[in-house]
Coordinates of N, CA and C in Angstrom, one line a residue:
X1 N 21.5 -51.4 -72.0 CA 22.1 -52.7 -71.8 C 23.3 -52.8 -72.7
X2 N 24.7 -53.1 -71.8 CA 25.5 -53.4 -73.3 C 25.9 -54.8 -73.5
X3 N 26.5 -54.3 -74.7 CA 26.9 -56.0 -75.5 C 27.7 -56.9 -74.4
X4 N 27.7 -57.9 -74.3 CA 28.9 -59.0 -74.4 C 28.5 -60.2 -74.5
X5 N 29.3 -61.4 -74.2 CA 29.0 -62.5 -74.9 C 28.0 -63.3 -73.8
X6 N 27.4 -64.2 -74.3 CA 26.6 -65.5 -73.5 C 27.4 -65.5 -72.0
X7 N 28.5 -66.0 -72.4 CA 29.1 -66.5 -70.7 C 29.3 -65.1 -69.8
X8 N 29.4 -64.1 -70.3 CA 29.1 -63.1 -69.3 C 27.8 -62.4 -68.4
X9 N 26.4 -63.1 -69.3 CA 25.5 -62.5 -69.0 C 24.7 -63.5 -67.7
X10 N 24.4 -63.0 -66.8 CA 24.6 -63.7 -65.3 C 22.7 -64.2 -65.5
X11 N 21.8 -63.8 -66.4 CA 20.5 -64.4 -66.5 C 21.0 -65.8 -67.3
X12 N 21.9 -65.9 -68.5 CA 21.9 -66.9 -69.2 C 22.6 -68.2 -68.5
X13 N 23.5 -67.7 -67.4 CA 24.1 -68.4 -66.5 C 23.3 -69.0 -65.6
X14 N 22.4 -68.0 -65.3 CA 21.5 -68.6 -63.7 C 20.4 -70.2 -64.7
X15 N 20.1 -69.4 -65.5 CA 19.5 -70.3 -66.2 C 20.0 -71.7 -66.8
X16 N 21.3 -71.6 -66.8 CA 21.9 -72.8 -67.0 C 21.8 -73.7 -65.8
X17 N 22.2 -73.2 -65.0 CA 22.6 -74.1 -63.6 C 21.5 -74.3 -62.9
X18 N 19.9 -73.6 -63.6 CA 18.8 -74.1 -62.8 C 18.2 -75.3 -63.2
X19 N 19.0 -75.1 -65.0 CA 18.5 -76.2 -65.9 C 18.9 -77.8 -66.0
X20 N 20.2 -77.5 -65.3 CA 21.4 -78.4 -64.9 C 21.0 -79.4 -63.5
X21 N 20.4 -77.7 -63.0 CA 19.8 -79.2 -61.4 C 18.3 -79.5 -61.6
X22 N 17.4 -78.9 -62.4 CA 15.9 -79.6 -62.1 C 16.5 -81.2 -63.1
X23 N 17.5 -81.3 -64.0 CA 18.1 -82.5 -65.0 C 18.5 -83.1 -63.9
X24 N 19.2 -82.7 -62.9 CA 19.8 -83.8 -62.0 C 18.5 -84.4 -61.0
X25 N 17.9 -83.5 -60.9 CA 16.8 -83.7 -60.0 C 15.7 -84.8 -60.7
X26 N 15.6 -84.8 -61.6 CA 14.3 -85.9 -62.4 C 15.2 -87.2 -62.7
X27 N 16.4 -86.9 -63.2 CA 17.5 -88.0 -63.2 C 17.0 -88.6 -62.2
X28 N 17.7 -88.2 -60.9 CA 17.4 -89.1 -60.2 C 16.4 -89.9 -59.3
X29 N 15.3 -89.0 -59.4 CA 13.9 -89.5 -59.4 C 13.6 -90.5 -60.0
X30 N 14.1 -90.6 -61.7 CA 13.7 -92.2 -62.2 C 14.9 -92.6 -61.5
X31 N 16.3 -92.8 -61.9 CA 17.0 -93.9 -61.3 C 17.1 -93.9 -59.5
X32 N 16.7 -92.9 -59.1 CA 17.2 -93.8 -57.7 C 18.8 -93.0 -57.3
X33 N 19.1 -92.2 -58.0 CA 20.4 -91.6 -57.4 C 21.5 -91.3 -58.0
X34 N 21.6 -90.1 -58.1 CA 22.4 -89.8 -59.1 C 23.7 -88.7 -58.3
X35 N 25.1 -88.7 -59.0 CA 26.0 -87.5 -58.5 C 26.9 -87.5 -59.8
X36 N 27.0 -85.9 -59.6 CA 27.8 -85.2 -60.8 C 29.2 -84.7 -60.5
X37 N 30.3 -84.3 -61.2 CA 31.2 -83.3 -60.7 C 31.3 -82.6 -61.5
X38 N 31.2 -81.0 -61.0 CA 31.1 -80.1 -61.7 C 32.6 -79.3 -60.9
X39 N 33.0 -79.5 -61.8 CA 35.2 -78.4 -61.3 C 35.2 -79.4 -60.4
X40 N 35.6 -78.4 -59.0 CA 36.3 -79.0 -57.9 C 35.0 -79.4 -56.7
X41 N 33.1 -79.4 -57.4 CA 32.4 -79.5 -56.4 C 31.6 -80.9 -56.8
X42 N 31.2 -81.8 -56.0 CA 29.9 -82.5 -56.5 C 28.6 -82.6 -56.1
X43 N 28.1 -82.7 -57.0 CA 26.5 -82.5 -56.6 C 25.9 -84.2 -56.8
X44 N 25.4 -84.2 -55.3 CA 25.2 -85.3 -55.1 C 23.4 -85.4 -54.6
X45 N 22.7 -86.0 -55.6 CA 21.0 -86.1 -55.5 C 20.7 -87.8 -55.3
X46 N 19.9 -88.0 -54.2 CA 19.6 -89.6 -53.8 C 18.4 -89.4 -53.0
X47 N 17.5 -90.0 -53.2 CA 16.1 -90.4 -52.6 C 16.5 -90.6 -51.1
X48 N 15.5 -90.0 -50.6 CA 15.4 -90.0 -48.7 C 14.9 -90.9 -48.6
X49 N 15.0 -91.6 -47.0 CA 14.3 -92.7 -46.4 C 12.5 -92.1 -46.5
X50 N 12.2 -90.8 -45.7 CA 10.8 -90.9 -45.6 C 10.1 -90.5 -47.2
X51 N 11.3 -90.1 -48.0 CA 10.0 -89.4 -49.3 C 11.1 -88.4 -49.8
X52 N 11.0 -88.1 -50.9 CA 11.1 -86.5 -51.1 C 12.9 -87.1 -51.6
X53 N 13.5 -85.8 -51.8 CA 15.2 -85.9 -52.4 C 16.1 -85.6 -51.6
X54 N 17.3 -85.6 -51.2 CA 18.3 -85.3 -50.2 C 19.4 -84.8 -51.6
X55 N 19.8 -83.3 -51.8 CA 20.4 -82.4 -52.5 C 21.8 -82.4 -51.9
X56 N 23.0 -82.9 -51.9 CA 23.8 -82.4 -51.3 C 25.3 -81.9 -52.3
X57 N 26.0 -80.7 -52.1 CA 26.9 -80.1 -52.4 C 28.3 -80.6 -51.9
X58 N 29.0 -81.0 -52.3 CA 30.7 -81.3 -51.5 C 31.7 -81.1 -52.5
X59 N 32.7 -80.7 -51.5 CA 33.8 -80.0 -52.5 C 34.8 -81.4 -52.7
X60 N 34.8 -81.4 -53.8 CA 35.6 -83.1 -54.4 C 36.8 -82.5 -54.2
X61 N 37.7 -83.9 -53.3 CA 38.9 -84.1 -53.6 C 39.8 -85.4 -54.4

């Protein structure tokens, strides 16, 4: 294995951004609806009509 730093290593990454959406995902479970922007994309989490979460990705302009 060789060295380099945190932001290069693609497990510490994956793990960020899985940690980032189960946070958006409970967020919005208590409130009711939540959206983030992350760069040029947003991540948008809001409760469905029959149950369950509606996850959506769009590129912000």
């Amino acid at each position: 294995m060789t060295k380099g730093t945190l932001l290069r290593n693609n497990r510490v990454l994956g793990a960020l951004a899985l940690t980032v959406l189960l946070a958006a995902l409970a967020l919005s479970q208590m409130q009711g609806g939540l959206s983030m922007e992350l760069g040029d994309l947003l991540l948008s989490v809001t409760p469905h009509q029959e149950g369950g979460l509606l996850v959506s990705f769009m590129r912000a302009s």
